[in-house]
Amino acid sequence: MRAARLIKMVLLLQSRPVMTAAELAQELEVSERTVTRDAQALSEAGVPVYADRGRAGGYRLVGGYRTRLTGLARSEAEALFLSGVPGALREMGLEDAASAARLKVSAALLPSLRDAPDSAAQRFHLDAPAWFREPETPAPLPVLAEAVWADRRVRALYRRGETTVERELEPYGLVLKAGVWYLCARVAGADAGAGAFRTYRLDRFGAVEVLAECFDRDSGFDLPVYWAGQAERFARSILRAEVVVRLSPEGVRRLRHAVDPPAARAALGAGGEPDGEGWVTVTVPVESEEVAHAQLTALGAEAEVLAPATLRERFAADAARLAARYGRGGA
């Protein structure tokens, strides 16, 4: 336990010019007194940890000291080589840089861990594109990736429906979702705040020009959090209608596989108590009556549509046709 903490302390000090005892204590989840003892232990072991006194003081490594990656366990080394998405790196023009980084990490590993890259690659593979779709790399992707890394503004043509508009954007991040690339950006000059950020599909961009002007990145912007919120809002935005359904216990279990996950969560979260037969009545948000008919058909006899009346009539007609067909005795 202590050995792992000492290694983490050295890596923290390698990544920052100086850290106070309080900062190290918070990162390592120990007391400041423990930080002092750990620093002394590292110094006695030959690691040049130096403590500056005073208000602006803290701990630092002197002499350009760097440690080799000898503290990695096998599981950690293998996980390291799972962190990239090779296809995405290639499309952004970063394949060579990623390859060089992997070689440097591999060279720094202990001999017993040198097979970690092959071990991970032969056990896990991420195939990002969706099924039945030829993956296409949007032409502006490498240019936008360069702008994202450099915090540079871009001027771009963007297709919205039948019209094309020109926008000057501050590109914050790129997202690959089911084989489709998206840019999360803020319109240059827009007021700060979550509402100022927008999402753009890269395949709708025309010409993109990277400008010389850099922008001050909002330190409060969190790309994973932003994207999760956008995805949830999009899923909810298409659920414009409601269907009242009575579900058997089996129907309750299968609902989450039949309808959109946000719809299932909303329906089951607000559902009432089971009736005398164990069935539950829920209100399911749906995209349309047509979509609801297709989705709820998968539940078969485990669901009874109560409203709207037009949808209930469609299921009644389906049931009558099925009864007539199967009542023929196989003729």
XYZ file of C-alpha atoms in Angstrom:
331
model
C 0.000 0.000 0.000
C 2.731 2.449 0.982
C 4.902 1.485 -2.003
C 2.044 2.323 -4.402
C 1.523 5.640 -2.621
C 5.219 6.528 -2.885
C 5.199 5.791 -6.616
C 2.100 7.959 -7.053
C 3.776 10.760 -5.131
C 6.812 10.681 -7.439
C 4.575 10.681 -10.542
C 2.590 13.636 -9.180
C 5.777 15.605 -8.599
C 6.993 14.719 -12.107
C 3.804 16.138 -13.601
C 3.886 19.487 -11.755
C 6.688 21.948 -10.968
C 5.814 22.120 -7.274
C 3.085 20.821 -4.954
C 2.292 21.853 -1.409
C 1.934 19.330 1.384
C -1.798 20.054 1.462
C -2.150 19.365 -2.272
C -0.220 16.110 -2.019
C -2.224 15.069 1.039
C -5.472 15.622 -0.857
C -4.277 13.702 -3.945
C -2.890 10.808 -1.899
C -5.756 10.833 0.641
C -3.412 10.966 3.619
C -2.431 13.526 6.254
C 0.203 16.211 5.712
C 2.323 14.503 8.361
C 2.261 11.317 6.264
C 3.325 13.348 3.217
C 6.330 14.625 5.199
C 7.299 11.083 6.214
C 6.850 9.781 2.654
C 9.005 12.585 1.234
C 11.736 11.724 3.757
C 11.518 8.040 2.798
C 11.856 8.867 -0.900
C 14.852 11.092 -0.218
C 16.550 8.322 1.782
C 15.898 5.924 -1.120
C 17.727 8.233 -3.536
C 14.785 10.065 -5.099
C 15.726 13.790 -5.047
C 12.632 15.243 -3.357
C 13.289 18.764 -2.127
C 11.100 20.804 0.230
C 10.938 24.593 -0.173
C 10.027 26.491 2.977
C 7.767 29.529 3.206
C 4.354 30.590 1.901
C 5.253 29.854 -1.732
C 7.046 26.646 -0.828
C 6.237 23.024 -1.444
C 7.749 19.780 -2.637
C 9.594 19.409 -5.938
C 11.902 17.031 -7.762
C 15.332 18.460 -8.525
C 17.824 17.732 -11.257
C 15.241 16.840 -13.910
C 14.654 13.502 -12.176
C 12.375 11.107 -14.046
C 11.313 7.652 -12.972
C 10.910 4.676 -15.293
C 7.519 2.988 -15.320
C 8.648 0.189 -13.031
C 5.671 0.546 -10.717
C 3.077 -0.644 -13.233
C 1.254 -3.866 -12.497
C 0.363 -6.136 -15.429
C -3.325 -5.123 -15.314
C -2.331 -1.430 -15.323
C 0.043 -1.878 -18.269
C -2.582 -3.746 -20.298
C -5.254 -1.148 -19.481
C -2.903 1.597 -20.679
C -2.937 0.132 -24.190
C -6.737 -0.021 -24.218
C -7.126 3.728 -23.751
C -6.830 4.683 -27.418
C -9.247 4.314 -30.307
C -6.937 3.490 -33.262
C -9.452 4.350 -35.981
C -10.344 7.673 -34.385
C -6.686 8.595 -33.897
C -5.985 7.794 -37.538
C -8.908 9.935 -38.733
C -7.738 12.894 -36.637
C -4.215 12.613 -38.008
C -2.734 11.507 -34.674
C -1.792 7.918 -35.523
C 1.948 8.615 -35.786
C 2.024 10.509 -32.480
C 0.076 7.755 -30.727
C 2.349 5.078 -32.173
C 5.451 6.924 -30.980
C 3.940 7.324 -27.495
C 3.132 3.614 -27.292
C 6.691 2.739 -28.310
C 8.146 5.019 -25.633
C 5.876 3.544 -22.951
C 6.699 0.018 -24.091
C 10.421 0.763 -23.900
C 10.032 2.023 -20.326
C 8.176 -1.070 -19.088
C 9.810 -3.875 -17.200
C 10.829 -6.837 -19.413
C 8.132 -8.969 -17.783
C 5.465 -6.512 -19.032
C 6.723 -6.025 -22.601
C 3.950 -8.259 -23.968
C 1.208 -6.046 -22.470
C 0.371 -4.282 -25.786
C -0.119 -7.571 -27.639
C -1.954 -9.100 -24.694
C -4.483 -6.258 -24.596
C -4.895 -6.020 -28.385
C -5.685 -9.733 -28.682
C -8.367 -9.583 -26.008
C -10.259 -6.315 -26.594
C -11.107 -4.351 -29.727
C -13.310 -1.269 -30.033
C -15.322 -1.090 -33.265
C -16.837 2.391 -33.104
C -18.879 2.618 -36.341
C -22.483 1.445 -36.364
C -23.587 -1.705 -38.207
C -24.555 -1.581 -41.891
C -22.795 1.725 -42.463
C -19.606 2.363 -44.375
C -17.374 4.463 -42.087
C -16.556 7.822 -43.634
C -14.017 10.310 -42.353
C -15.408 13.860 -42.572
C -13.002 16.010 -44.568
C -12.743 18.780 -41.905
C -11.851 16.345 -39.078
C -8.027 16.719 -39.103
C -8.301 20.514 -39.350
C -10.830 20.723 -36.509
C -8.785 18.315 -34.381
C -5.776 20.626 -34.812
C -7.882 23.615 -33.766
C -9.243 21.760 -30.722
C -5.732 20.892 -29.526
C -4.450 24.438 -30.053
C -7.544 26.292 -28.720
C -7.733 28.195 -32.017
C -10.893 29.753 -33.404
C -12.235 28.542 -36.742
C -14.391 30.095 -39.439
C -16.640 27.507 -41.066
C -19.555 27.004 -43.414
C -22.263 24.815 -41.869
C -25.277 23.300 -43.584
C -28.578 23.726 -41.732
C -31.402 22.144 -43.691
C -31.495 23.738 -47.130
C -29.360 26.728 -46.145
C -25.668 27.205 -45.407
C -24.515 29.623 -42.713
C -21.085 30.966 -41.801
C -20.000 30.702 -38.182
C -16.913 31.677 -36.230
C -16.534 29.018 -33.556
C -14.451 28.191 -30.513
C -13.971 24.411 -30.855
C -13.876 22.751 -27.427
C -14.015 19.044 -28.168
C -14.732 16.221 -30.603
C -17.017 13.251 -29.944
C -17.292 10.017 -31.944
C -20.758 8.526 -31.470
C -21.694 5.309 -33.326
C -19.397 6.182 -36.208
C -20.541 9.820 -36.484
C -18.237 12.704 -35.505
C -19.568 15.741 -33.622
C -17.959 19.025 -32.628
C -18.829 20.675 -29.313
C -18.166 24.387 -29.743
C -19.172 27.849 -28.654
C -20.021 30.610 -31.092
C -17.241 33.198 -30.863
C -18.290 36.095 -28.687
C -21.188 34.222 -27.048
C -21.789 34.750 -23.343
C -20.295 32.143 -21.039
C -22.543 29.415 -19.690
C -23.713 25.926 -20.545
C -26.325 27.281 -22.941
C -23.637 28.920 -25.058
C -22.230 25.570 -26.188
C -23.655 23.844 -29.251
C -23.182 20.538 -31.028
C -22.380 20.278 -34.751
C -22.198 17.224 -37.033
C -18.884 17.242 -38.859
C -20.362 15.848 -42.070
C -22.413 19.053 -42.391
C -19.404 21.342 -42.423
C -18.201 22.849 -45.662
C -14.975 24.830 -45.795
C -13.203 25.201 -42.438
C -10.462 27.768 -41.839
C -8.327 27.734 -38.693
C -7.798 31.318 -37.557
C -4.657 32.747 -35.973
C -6.623 33.944 -32.963
C -6.723 31.695 -29.905
C -9.567 31.682 -27.396
C -9.522 31.482 -23.598
C -10.853 28.053 -22.768
C -13.576 27.906 -20.116
C -11.973 25.859 -17.345
C -15.418 24.807 -16.122
C -16.309 23.024 -19.378
C -16.429 19.233 -18.946
C -16.779 17.434 -22.294
C -18.088 14.055 -20.977
C -20.624 15.790 -18.722
C -21.734 18.120 -21.529
C -22.143 15.258 -23.996
C -24.105 13.118 -21.523
C -26.512 16.007 -20.980
C -26.884 16.632 -24.703
C -27.575 12.957 -25.399
C -30.218 12.796 -22.663
C -31.914 15.983 -23.875
C -31.954 14.732 -27.460
C -33.466 11.417 -26.424
C -36.190 13.209 -24.482
C -36.845 15.774 -27.217
C -38.079 13.159 -29.687
C -40.537 11.665 -27.172
C -43.466 13.960 -27.944
C -46.444 11.650 -27.288
C -47.624 9.390 -24.458
C -49.167 5.952 -24.256
C -50.871 4.466 -21.195
C -50.030 0.783 -20.889
C -50.877 -1.956 -18.417
C -47.933 -4.321 -17.929
C -47.598 -7.792 -16.462
C -44.540 -8.477 -14.246
C -42.844 -9.935 -17.326
C -43.903 -6.877 -19.334
C -42.294 -4.617 -16.730
C -39.055 -6.575 -17.068
C -39.102 -6.438 -20.876
C -40.185 -2.792 -21.261
C -36.623 -1.456 -21.014
C -35.688 -3.636 -24.006
C -38.728 -2.650 -26.084
C -38.727 1.166 -25.844
C -36.073 3.864 -25.622
C -34.165 3.722 -22.289
C -35.179 7.267 -21.186
C -38.823 6.373 -21.899
C -38.594 3.154 -19.894
C -36.956 4.949 -16.960
C -39.581 7.679 -16.952
C -42.481 5.198 -17.207
C -41.305 2.755 -14.558
C -40.127 5.519 -12.238
C -43.616 7.045 -12.127
C -45.564 3.773 -12.240
C -48.180 2.978 -9.602
C -48.550 -0.042 -7.362
C -49.399 -3.437 -8.899
C -53.100 -4.294 -9.055
C -54.700 -7.479 -7.772
C -53.273 -9.457 -10.710
C -49.787 -8.024 -10.261
C -50.044 -5.772 -13.323
C -48.790 -2.156 -13.276
C -50.225 0.791 -15.215
C -47.602 3.185 -16.595
C -47.459 6.161 -18.938
C -44.765 5.687 -21.573
C -43.301 8.673 -23.504
C -43.056 7.740 -27.183
C -41.944 9.352 -30.423
C -45.276 8.764 -32.163
C -48.232 6.385 -32.201
C -46.680 4.603 -35.192
C -43.399 4.040 -33.349
C -45.247 3.004 -30.183
C -47.189 0.388 -32.136
C -43.958 -1.144 -33.442
C -42.212 -1.029 -30.056
C -45.051 -2.345 -27.882
C -45.847 -5.156 -30.313
C -42.648 -6.769 -29.042
C -44.275 -7.176 -25.611
C -47.051 -9.360 -27.026
C -49.597 -10.500 -24.443
C -47.539 -9.008 -21.585
C -48.929 -5.520 -22.311
C -52.389 -3.977 -22.729
C -52.650 -0.521 -24.286
C -55.295 1.575 -22.498
C -54.824 4.895 -24.303
C -54.950 6.521 -26.759
C -58.066 4.821 -28.085
C -56.771 4.775 -31.667
C -53.679 2.797 -30.648
C -55.762 0.411 -28.545
C -57.967 -0.201 -31.590
C -54.893 -1.028 -33.682
C -53.773 -3.639 -31.175
C -57.294 -5.047 -30.973
C -57.315 -5.396 -34.758
C -53.882 -7.077 -34.608
C -55.163 -9.506 -31.995
C -58.233 -10.338 -34.084
C -56.093 -11.047 -37.143
C -53.740 -13.236 -35.135
C -56.652 -15.148 -33.575
C -58.164 -15.727 -37.026
C -54.858 -16.841 -38.486
C -53.933 -19.225 -35.704
C -57.502 -20.447 -35.349
C -57.353 -22.094 -38.748
C -55.715 -25.155 -37.254
C -52.608 -24.780 -39.409
C -54.572 -24.780 -42.676
